[in-house]
Coordinates of C-alpha atoms and ligand atoms in Angstrom, one line a residue:
M24 CA 102.0 41.9 91.9
T25 CA 104.0 44.5 89.9
K26 CA 103.0 47.5 87.9
F27 CA 104.6 47.8 84.4
K28 CA 104.4 50.7 82.0
T29 CA 104.6 50.8 78.3
D30 CA 103.6 53.1 75.5
F31 CA 101.7 50.5 73.4
L32 CA 100.2 47.3 74.9
I33 CA 99.2 44.8 72.3
L34 CA 97.1 41.8 73.4
G35 CA 97.7 38.9 71.0
S36 CA 100.4 37.7 68.6
G37 CA 98.6 36.7 65.4
V38 CA 98.7 38.7 62.1
A39 CA 96.9 41.6 63.6
G40 CA 99.0 42.0 66.8
L41 CA 102.3 41.4 65.2
T42 CA 101.7 43.6 62.2
T43 CA 100.5 46.4 64.4
A44 CA 103.5 46.0 66.6
I45 CA 106.0 46.1 63.7
K46 CA 104.3 49.2 62.2
L47 CA 104.2 51.0 65.6
A48 CA 107.8 50.2 66.5
K49 CA 109.0 51.5 63.1
S50 CA 106.9 54.7 63.3
F51 CA 107.6 55.5 67.0
Q52 CA 111.2 54.4 67.4
E53 CA 111.6 56.0 70.9
K54 CA 108.5 54.3 72.2
K55 CA 108.1 50.8 73.7
V56 CA 105.7 48.2 72.2
L57 CA 104.8 45.3 74.5
I58 CA 103.0 42.2 73.2
V59 CA 101.3 40.0 75.7
T60 CA 100.2 36.6 74.4
K61 CA 98.6 33.8 76.3
S62 CA 100.3 30.8 74.7
S63 CA 103.6 30.4 72.8
K64 CA 104.6 33.4 70.5
N65 CA 103.2 31.8 67.3
E66 CA 100.1 30.1 68.6
S67 CA 97.1 31.8 66.9
N68 CA 94.5 31.3 64.2
T69 CA 96.9 33.0 61.9
K70 CA 99.4 30.1 62.1
Y71 CA 96.8 27.6 60.8
A72 CA 95.5 29.7 57.8
Q73 CA 95.6 27.6 54.7
G74 CA 94.1 29.2 51.6
G75 CA 95.8 32.5 51.5
V76 CA 95.2 36.3 51.2
A77 CA 92.9 37.8 48.6
A78 CA 94.5 40.6 46.6
V79 CA 94.1 42.0 43.1
W80 CA 97.4 41.0 41.4
S81 CA 96.6 39.6 38.0
P82 CA 96.4 42.2 35.1
T83 CA 93.1 40.5 34.2
D84 CA 91.6 41.2 37.6
N85 CA 90.4 44.6 39.0
F86 CA 89.5 46.3 42.3
E87 CA 85.8 46.6 41.3
S88 CA 85.5 42.9 41.0
H89 CA 87.1 42.2 44.4
I90 CA 84.8 44.8 45.9
K91 CA 81.7 43.4 44.2
D92 CA 82.6 39.8 45.4
T93 CA 83.1 41.1 49.0
L94 CA 79.8 42.9 49.1
K95 CA 77.9 40.0 47.5
A96 CA 79.4 37.5 50.0
G97 CA 78.5 39.9 52.9
D98 CA 74.9 40.0 51.7
Y99 CA 75.4 43.8 51.3
L100 CA 75.6 44.5 55.0
N101 CA 79.2 45.6 54.5
D102 CA 80.5 49.2 54.7
K103 CA 81.4 49.9 51.1
T104 CA 83.9 52.6 52.0
V105 CA 85.8 50.2 54.2
V106 CA 85.6 47.4 51.6
T107 CA 87.0 49.7 48.9
K108 CA 89.9 50.9 51.1
V109 CA 90.8 47.4 52.2
V110 CA 90.7 46.0 48.6
E111 CA 92.8 48.9 47.3
E112 CA 95.4 48.4 50.0
A113 CA 95.7 44.7 49.5
P114 CA 98.4 44.6 46.8
S115 CA 100.8 46.9 48.7
C116 CA 100.2 45.0 52.0
M117 CA 101.2 41.8 50.2
Q118 CA 104.2 43.5 48.6
E119 CA 105.3 44.7 52.1
L120 CA 105.0 41.1 53.5
M121 CA 107.2 39.9 50.6
D122 CA 109.7 42.7 51.3
W123 CA 109.9 41.4 54.8
G124 CA 110.7 37.9 53.5
A125 CA 107.4 36.1 53.1
E126 CA 107.5 33.6 50.2
F127 CA 104.4 32.9 48.1
D128 CA 104.0 30.3 45.4
R129 CA 105.0 31.2 41.9
D130 CA 104.7 29.7 38.5
K131 CA 107.6 28.7 36.3
N132 CA 107.9 32.2 35.0
G133 CA 108.2 33.6 38.5
N134 CA 104.8 35.2 38.6
L135 CA 102.6 34.7 41.7
N136 CA 100.4 31.6 41.4
L137 CA 96.9 32.9 42.2
G138 CA 94.4 30.5 43.7
K139 CA 90.6 30.7 43.7
E140 CA 88.1 30.3 46.5
G141 CA 84.4 30.4 47.1
G142 CA 82.7 33.7 46.2
H143 CA 85.6 35.0 44.1
S144 CA 85.0 35.7 40.5
A145 CA 88.7 35.7 39.7
N146 CA 91.9 34.0 40.7
R147 CA 93.3 36.3 43.3
I148 CA 94.4 34.2 46.3
I149 CA 98.1 34.7 47.1
H150 CA 99.3 31.6 49.0
H151 CA 102.2 29.6 50.3
K152 CA 101.2 26.0 49.5
D153 CA 98.4 25.1 52.0
I154 CA 100.2 26.7 55.0
T155 CA 100.0 30.4 54.1
G156 CA 99.3 31.5 57.7
F157 CA 102.4 29.6 59.0
E158 CA 104.6 31.5 56.5
I159 CA 103.1 34.8 57.4
E160 CA 103.3 34.3 61.2
K161 CA 107.0 33.2 60.8
T162 CA 107.8 36.2 58.7
L163 CA 106.2 38.6 61.1
L164 CA 107.9 37.1 64.2
E165 CA 111.2 37.4 62.3
Q166 CA 110.5 41.1 61.8
V167 CA 109.5 41.6 65.4
A168 CA 112.9 40.0 66.5
F169 CA 114.7 42.7 64.5
L170 CA 113.1 45.6 66.3
D171 CA 114.6 46.5 69.7
N172 CA 111.6 48.4 70.9
I173 CA 109.3 45.4 70.8
E174 CA 109.1 42.9 73.6
V175 CA 107.0 39.8 73.4
L176 CA 105.7 38.1 76.6
P177 CA 104.4 34.6 75.9
Y178 CA 102.3 32.7 78.4
H179 CA 100.8 36.0 79.7
F180 CA 97.0 35.9 79.8
A181 CA 95.1 39.2 79.7
I182 CA 92.3 39.0 82.2
D183 CA 90.6 42.3 81.9
L184 CA 91.0 45.8 80.5
I185 CA 91.6 48.6 83.0
T186 CA 89.1 51.4 82.6
D187 CA 87.6 54.2 84.6
H188 CA 85.4 51.5 86.3
H189 CA 88.5 50.4 88.2
I190 CA 89.4 53.9 89.4
K191 CA 87.5 54.6 92.6
S192 CA 88.1 58.4 92.6
K193 CA 86.8 58.8 89.1
K194 CA 83.3 60.4 88.8
K195 CA 80.9 58.0 87.1
D196 CA 79.4 60.8 85.0
S197 CA 82.8 61.9 83.6
T198 CA 83.3 62.0 79.8
K199 CA 83.9 59.1 77.5
L200 CA 85.3 56.0 79.1
S201 CA 89.1 55.5 78.8
C202 CA 91.3 52.4 78.8
Y203 CA 94.6 52.5 80.8
G204 CA 96.0 49.0 80.1
A205 CA 95.2 45.5 81.3
Y206 CA 95.5 43.1 84.2
V207 CA 97.6 40.2 83.0
L208 CA 98.2 36.8 84.6
N209 CA 101.8 35.7 84.3
Q210 CA 101.3 32.0 83.8
K211 CA 104.9 31.2 85.1
T212 CA 104.6 33.1 88.4
N213 CA 100.8 32.8 88.7
K214 CA 100.8 36.5 89.7
I215 CA 98.4 39.1 88.2
D216 CA 100.3 42.2 87.2
T217 CA 99.1 45.6 86.2
Y218 CA 100.2 46.8 82.7
L219 CA 99.6 50.5 82.1
A220 CA 99.8 51.8 78.5
A221 CA 99.0 55.0 76.6
K222 CA 97.3 52.8 74.0
T223 CA 96.0 49.3 74.4
I224 CA 95.3 47.2 71.2
L225 CA 93.1 44.2 71.3
A226 CA 94.3 41.6 68.8
T227 CA 93.0 38.5 70.5
G228 CA 91.5 36.8 67.5
G229 CA 88.4 34.6 67.2
I230 CA 85.8 32.7 69.2
G231 CA 85.7 29.3 67.5
Q232 CA 86.0 27.4 70.8
V233 CA 82.5 28.6 71.8
Y234 CA 81.3 25.7 69.6
A235 CA 82.1 22.0 70.1
S236 CA 83.5 21.7 66.6
S237 CA 85.7 24.4 65.2
T238 CA 88.6 24.8 62.9
N239 CA 90.1 27.3 65.4
P240 CA 92.8 26.3 67.9
R241 CA 92.3 26.2 71.6
I242 CA 93.4 29.8 72.1
A243 CA 90.3 31.1 70.2
T244 CA 88.0 31.7 73.2
G245 CA 86.9 35.2 72.4
D246 CA 88.8 36.8 75.3
G247 CA 89.1 40.2 73.6
V248 CA 85.5 40.4 72.7
A249 CA 84.5 39.4 76.3
M250 CA 86.9 41.9 77.9
A251 CA 85.7 44.7 75.7
Y252 CA 82.1 43.7 76.5
R253 CA 82.8 43.9 80.3
A254 CA 84.5 47.2 79.7
K255 CA 81.3 48.4 78.0
A256 CA 82.7 48.8 74.4
K257 CA 80.2 48.6 71.6
I258 CA 80.0 45.1 70.1
V259 CA 77.8 44.2 67.1
E260 CA 77.0 41.6 64.5
M261 CA 77.9 38.7 66.8
E262 CA 75.1 36.7 65.2
F263 CA 77.2 36.4 62.0
V264 CA 79.3 33.3 62.9
Q265 CA 80.8 31.8 59.8
F266 CA 80.8 28.0 59.5
H267 CA 83.4 26.6 57.1
P268 CA 81.8 24.0 54.9
T269 CA 84.6 21.5 54.7
A270 CA 86.3 20.6 58.0
L271 CA 87.6 17.0 57.9
F272 CA 85.0 14.7 59.5
E273 CA 86.9 13.2 62.5
P274 CA 84.5 12.9 65.4
G275 CA 85.9 14.0 68.7
E276 CA 89.0 15.8 67.2
S277 CA 89.4 19.3 68.4
P278 CA 90.2 21.5 66.6
A279 CA 88.8 20.1 63.4
F280 CA 91.3 19.9 60.6
L281 CA 90.4 22.2 57.7
I282 CA 90.3 21.1 54.1
S283 CA 90.9 24.4 52.5
E284 CA 88.3 26.0 50.2
A285 CA 91.2 26.3 47.8
V286 CA 90.7 22.6 47.2
R287 CA 87.3 23.3 45.8
G288 CA 88.9 26.3 44.0
F289 CA 91.2 23.7 42.4
G290 CA 88.2 21.7 41.1
A291 CA 87.1 19.3 43.8
Y292 CA 83.4 18.4 43.9
L293 CA 81.1 18.0 46.9
R294 CA 79.0 14.8 46.9
N295 CA 76.5 13.3 49.2
K296 CA 76.4 9.6 50.2
K297 CA 74.5 8.7 47.1
G298 CA 77.3 10.3 45.0
E299 CA 75.2 13.3 43.9
R300 CA 76.8 16.7 43.3
F301 CA 74.1 18.4 45.3
M302 CA 75.6 22.0 45.0
L303 CA 74.6 22.0 41.3
A304 CA 71.0 22.4 42.3
V305 CA 71.7 25.1 44.9
D306 CA 73.7 27.8 43.3
E307 CA 75.0 28.5 39.8
R308 CA 78.5 28.7 41.3
A309 CA 78.0 25.2 42.7
E310 CA 80.9 24.3 45.0
L311 CA 82.3 27.8 44.7
A312 CA 79.3 29.6 46.1
S313 CA 80.1 31.7 49.2
R314 CA 80.6 29.8 52.4
D315 CA 77.2 30.6 54.0
I316 CA 75.4 29.0 51.1
V317 CA 77.6 25.9 50.9
A318 CA 77.6 25.3 54.6
R319 CA 73.8 25.6 54.7
A320 CA 73.4 23.3 51.8
I321 CA 75.6 20.7 53.5
D322 CA 73.6 21.1 56.7
N323 CA 70.4 20.6 54.7
E324 CA 71.8 17.4 53.1
L325 CA 72.8 16.0 56.4
N326 CA 69.4 16.7 57.9
K327 CA 67.6 15.1 55.0
S328 CA 69.7 12.0 54.8
G329 CA 70.5 11.5 58.5
E330 CA 74.2 11.0 57.5
R331 CA 77.0 12.6 59.5
C332 CA 79.2 13.9 56.7
V333 CA 79.3 14.7 53.0
Y334 CA 82.4 14.1 50.8
L335 CA 84.9 16.0 48.8
D336 CA 85.7 14.3 45.6
C337 CA 89.3 15.0 44.3
R338 CA 89.7 11.8 42.3
H339 CA 89.5 13.6 38.9
L340 CA 92.2 16.1 39.8
D341 CA 95.8 16.0 38.6
K342 CA 97.6 14.1 41.3
D343 CA 101.0 15.7 41.2
A344 CA 99.6 19.2 41.0
F345 CA 97.3 18.5 44.0
V346 CA 100.2 17.1 46.1
H347 CA 102.3 20.1 45.1
H348 CA 99.6 22.6 46.1
F349 CA 98.2 20.9 49.2
P350 CA 101.0 18.9 50.8
N351 CA 99.8 19.4 54.3
I352 CA 96.2 18.3 53.5
N353 CA 97.5 15.3 51.6
E354 CA 99.7 14.4 54.5
K355 CA 96.8 14.6 57.0
C356 CA 94.6 12.5 54.7
L357 CA 97.3 9.8 54.4
Q358 CA 97.6 9.6 58.2
L359 CA 93.9 8.6 58.2
G360 CA 94.4 6.2 55.4
I361 CA 92.6 8.4 52.8
R362 CA 94.2 8.6 49.4
F363 CA 92.5 11.5 47.6
E364 CA 93.2 10.1 44.2
K365 CA 91.1 7.0 45.1
D366 CA 89.0 7.8 48.1
L367 CA 86.4 10.5 48.9
I368 CA 87.3 12.8 51.8
P369 CA 84.6 13.0 54.5
V370 CA 83.8 16.6 55.5
V371 CA 81.4 18.5 57.6
P372 CA 80.9 22.2 58.4
A373 CA 82.6 23.6 61.6
C374 CA 82.6 27.0 63.3
H375 CA 85.4 29.0 61.6
Y376 CA 85.2 32.8 61.9
L377 CA 83.4 35.6 63.7
C378 CA 82.3 38.3 61.2
G379 CA 81.1 40.8 63.9
G380 CA 83.0 41.9 67.1
V381 CA 84.3 45.0 68.8
V382 CA 83.2 48.0 66.7
V383 CA 86.1 50.1 65.4
D384 CA 86.3 53.2 63.2
S385 CA 88.5 53.5 60.1
N386 CA 91.6 53.9 62.4
G387 CA 90.8 51.0 64.6
N388 CA 89.5 53.0 67.5
T389 CA 86.9 51.4 69.7
T390 CA 84.1 53.3 71.5
I391 CA 86.5 53.4 74.5
Q392 CA 89.2 56.1 74.4
N393 CA 92.8 54.7 74.0
L394 CA 91.5 51.2 73.3
L395 CA 91.9 50.0 69.8
A396 CA 91.1 46.6 68.1
C397 CA 92.5 44.9 65.1
G398 CA 91.9 41.5 63.3
E399 CA 89.2 39.0 64.0
C400 CA 88.1 40.4 67.3
S401 CA 87.2 43.7 65.6
R402 CA 84.2 44.6 63.5
T403 CA 85.4 47.0 60.8
G404 CA 82.5 46.7 58.4
L405 CA 84.5 44.8 55.8
H406 CA 82.7 41.5 56.1
G407 CA 79.1 42.3 56.4
A408 CA 76.9 39.3 57.2
N409 CA 79.4 36.8 55.8
R410 CA 83.2 37.1 55.2
L411 CA 84.5 36.5 51.7
A412 CA 87.2 33.8 51.7
S413 CA 90.8 35.0 52.4
N414 CA 89.7 38.5 53.3
S415 CA 90.6 38.0 57.0
L416 CA 94.4 38.0 57.1
L417 CA 94.1 40.9 54.7
E418 CA 91.9 42.9 57.1
G419 CA 94.5 42.4 59.9
L420 CA 97.2 43.7 57.6
V421 CA 95.3 46.8 56.4
Y422 CA 94.0 47.8 59.8
A423 CA 97.4 47.5 61.4
R424 CA 98.4 50.2 59.0
N425 CA 95.2 52.2 59.7
I426 CA 95.9 52.1 63.4
V427 CA 99.4 53.5 63.1
K428 CA 98.2 56.2 60.7
G429 CA 95.5 57.2 63.1
I430 CA 97.9 57.4 66.1
L431 CA 100.4 59.4 64.0
E432 CA 97.7 61.9 63.2
N433 CA 96.9 62.3 66.9
G434 CA 100.3 61.8 68.3
N435 CA 100.0 64.4 71.0
E436 CA 97.6 62.0 72.8
L437 CA 100.5 59.6 73.5
S438 CA 101.4 60.7 77.1
S439 CA 100.8 58.0 79.7
K440 CA 97.9 58.8 82.1
K441 CA 98.8 59.4 85.7
E442 CA 95.6 57.9 87.1
D443 CA 95.4 56.1 90.4
I444 CA 95.1 52.5 89.2
P445 CA 94.5 49.9 91.8
E446 CA 96.4 46.6 91.7
W447 CA 94.5 43.4 91.2
N448 CA 92.9 42.2 94.5
E449 CA 92.7 38.5 95.1
D450 CA 92.2 38.6 98.8
G451 CA 90.1 35.8 100.1
T452 CA 90.3 33.7 97.0
I453 CA 91.3 30.1 96.9
V454 CA 92.6 27.7 94.2
P455 CA 89.6 25.7 93.1
E456 CA 90.2 22.0 93.8
E457 CA 87.7 20.6 91.4
L458 CA 88.7 21.6 87.9
V459 CA 85.8 19.5 86.6
L460 CA 83.5 22.4 87.6
I461 CA 85.2 24.5 85.0
S462 CA 85.7 21.9 82.2
H463 CA 82.1 20.7 82.6
N464 CA 80.7 24.2 82.1
I465 CA 83.0 24.8 79.1
N466 CA 81.7 21.6 77.5
T467 CA 78.1 22.6 78.3
V468 CA 78.5 26.0 76.7
Q469 CA 79.9 24.3 73.6
S470 CA 77.0 21.8 73.5
I471 CA 74.4 24.5 73.9
M472 CA 75.9 26.5 71.0
S473 CA 76.4 23.5 68.7
D474 CA 72.9 22.1 69.3
L475 CA 70.9 25.3 69.4
V476 CA 72.8 28.2 67.8
A477 CA 74.6 26.7 64.8
I478 CA 74.1 27.1 61.1
V479 CA 70.3 27.0 61.3
R480 CA 68.6 28.7 64.3
S481 CA 65.0 29.2 65.5
N482 CA 63.3 31.5 68.1
D483 CA 62.7 28.5 70.4
R484 CA 66.2 27.2 70.1
L485 CA 67.6 30.7 70.8
Q486 CA 65.4 31.2 73.9
M487 CA 66.4 27.8 75.3
A488 CA 70.1 28.6 74.7
L489 CA 69.7 31.9 76.5
D490 CA 68.1 30.3 79.5
H491 CA 70.8 27.6 79.8
L492 CA 73.6 30.1 79.3
N493 CA 72.1 32.3 82.1
Y494 CA 72.3 29.4 84.5
I495 CA 76.0 28.8 83.6
Y496 CA 76.6 32.5 84.0
Q497 CA 75.4 32.5 87.6
D498 CA 77.4 29.4 88.3
T499 CA 80.6 30.8 86.8
E500 CA 80.3 34.1 88.5
K501 CA 80.1 32.4 91.9
L502 CA 83.2 30.4 91.1
Y503 CA 85.0 33.5 89.8
E504 CA 84.3 35.5 92.9
K505 CA 85.9 33.0 95.2
S506 CA 88.7 31.5 93.1
K507 CA 92.3 32.3 92.4
L508 CA 92.2 32.9 88.6
S509 CA 93.4 30.4 86.1
P510 CA 93.4 30.7 82.3
Q511 CA 90.7 28.0 82.2
L512 CA 88.4 29.8 84.5
C513 CA 88.9 33.1 82.6
E514 CA 88.2 31.3 79.3
L515 CA 85.0 29.8 80.7
R516 CA 83.8 33.2 81.7
N517 CA 84.8 34.6 78.3
L518 CA 83.2 31.8 76.3
N519 CA 80.0 32.3 78.2
A520 CA 80.0 36.0 77.6
V521 CA 80.6 35.5 73.9
A522 CA 77.9 32.8 73.7
Y523 CA 75.5 35.2 75.4
L524 CA 76.3 38.0 72.9
I525 CA 75.8 35.6 69.9
V526 CA 72.5 34.4 71.2
K527 CA 71.3 37.9 72.3
Q528 CA 72.2 39.5 69.0
S529 CA 70.7 36.6 67.1
I530 CA 67.4 37.2 68.9
E531 CA 67.6 40.9 68.0
R532 CA 68.1 40.2 64.3
K533 CA 64.8 40.3 62.4
E534 CA 65.9 39.4 58.9
N535 CA 68.0 36.5 57.6
K536 CA 71.2 37.7 56.1
G537 CA 74.5 36.0 55.0
A538 CA 75.6 33.6 57.7
Y539 CA 72.5 34.2 59.8
Y540 CA 69.6 31.8 59.2
N541 CA 66.6 31.6 61.5
L542 CA 63.7 29.3 60.4
D543 CA 61.2 31.6 61.9
L544 CA 62.3 34.4 59.6
V545 CA 62.0 32.5 56.4
Ligands
FAD716 P1 94.9 35.3 65.9 O1 95.8 34.9 64.7 O2 94.0 34.2 66.3 O3 95.7 35.8 67.1 C1 95.2 36.0 68.3 C2 96.2 36.1 69.4 O4 95.7 36.5 70.6 C3 96.9 34.7 69.7 O5 98.3 34.9 69.8 C4 96.3 34.4 71.0 O6 97.1 33.5 71.8 C5 96.2 35.7 71.7 N1 95.2 35.8 72.8 C6 93.9 35.5 72.8 N2 93.4 35.8 74.0 C7 94.4 36.3 74.7 C8 94.4 36.7 76.1 N3 93.4 36.7 76.9 N4 95.6 37.2 76.5 C9 96.7 37.3 75.7 N5 96.7 36.8 74.5 C10 95.5 36.3 74.0 N6 91.8 33.7 56.8 C11 92.3 34.1 55.6 O7 92.2 35.3 55.3 N7 92.8 33.2 54.7 C12 92.9 31.9 55.0 O8 93.4 31.1 54.2 C13 92.4 31.5 56.3 N8 92.5 30.2 56.6 C14 92.1 29.8 57.9 C15 92.3 28.5 58.3 C16 92.0 28.1 59.6 C17 92.2 26.7 60.0 C18 91.6 29.1 60.5 C19 91.3 28.7 62.0 C20 91.4 30.4 60.1 C21 91.7 30.8 58.8 N9 91.5 32.1 58.4 C22 91.9 32.4 57.2 C23 91.1 33.1 59.3 C24 92.3 33.9 59.8 O9 93.3 32.9 60.1 C25 92.0 34.6 61.1 O10 90.8 35.3 61.1 C26 93.2 35.5 61.4 O11 94.4 34.8 61.4 C27 93.0 36.2 62.7 O12 94.1 36.9 63.1 P2 94.2 37.7 64.5 O13 95.6 38.2 64.6 O14 93.1 38.6 64.6 O15 94.0 36.6 65.5
SIN717 C1 90.4 28.1 53.6 O1 91.6 27.9 53.3 O2 89.5 27.5 53.2 C2 90.2 29.2 54.6 C3 90.2 30.5 54.0 C4 89.6 31.5 54.9 O3 89.1 31.2 56.0 O4 89.5 32.6 54.4

């Protein structure tokens, strides 16, 4: 076990972690930025983002319209000041990404080709074919590689934040809680090391894996939210889990492959088994209503018909233009023998995005001193009860800037603390022999959430979920106490904590809003 010291410790290497690292490294050239990430450098939700980034770019579009669309999609639970700031910063964030080398699709005149997605009243989605996230992640990692004061540690799993709770000498009634870094499991040495930092930034992404079917990759186990919860940071709006309406229907495949909303923006229709365009009767925007509305309408269709999927109809679309725009989606369909110009594409909703999370102020500060959060794990107030499509990568880009601005304004706080931090103690623990105890409980959490806490909820379902999760909590804690830690065991513990927060905050919600729909509140 070793103690390491850095100025800035960033947990996660998606758009939020990498952009924050780049901005910090450039603004504080004499300081060290360390990125700890639990898988390979580029593995993240960011890497799989398809549709793009929303930004007012066309001369016929305007900020007011993007703000209005964001508020409407969020069912007006958004913080309007935050929405305005993010929308107004979007064009310059995108320009900066392009200055760093990111390439986005352009028309034959060299102008950016702007796509459309659900809930947007204008074409404003800047994209790189249907692999926008891959392009952004690549560009950011290239920038990181240029900067000598950033170090990235892949396969390093953050287990817990270090706070006053870990310091025995600290009086319990002392002022606001502080964060001093994190305990990190080096997956090559299997040692848990202590990383001390003046500022720790959570950028650990989403929670999709808490559900059996999700568009999110395996890393999305809500670790940051769970760590912040254990550290007693404020966490809100966990009930607003967004389901993407159109994941490819491929039972048993995890993660679920996404069929981008940009495909509907390009003109695709949704049809049920009988061939009916059922969205026409649901919302005047039909297939381009916001995600909560479309996902609920599909859920309703499936419940009525007993079918397992609905269909995307792309047969009327221009074939060459479709292939040009969506090469990755076309390729995936072909692998399954689906030819979009002839066949319907079977789709079903899947867990996609967490709108709530760790509460941050306009500079990314959490309620714990020296702990900041950025990206999907944070709750900034931008999304309200339901995120507008393609506003997430944008949030990460804007809040990376805000974080650096905030630290610059309070730069004198950057001295490392000389607290007496204990090293991780694993005396008396053993390597668990039966990994099935962990995998079974992970599967059980996912089943509970998918069966009882999905698109449509009810008071009875939520109570049953809470009781079942409580049982798994007891079981997991017993295992945790006596076991040498592994990423799988930590992920089980984190998934269970996140599931608990979603259920508890669902029970506390007394009005249906955006992505939250409880039959007993109708
Ligand atoms: P991530 O990109 O998920 O990065 C989190 C990082 O934290 C990862 O590197 C992970 O390994 C690391 N990590 C997690 N836990 C730990 C731990 N315990 N220790 C160390 N490291 C850890 N949004 C849009 O705006 N536009 C889109 O077109 C779009 N398309 C999407 C398509 C798909 C299929 C998916 C899944 C999401 C999409 N989203 C899109 C949402 C968007 O991609 C994410 O919200 C965004 O990328 C989140 O960025 P992030 O940096 O917060 O988290
Ligand atoms: C998509 O391409 O449909 C995903 C866009 C998003 O999640 O914002």
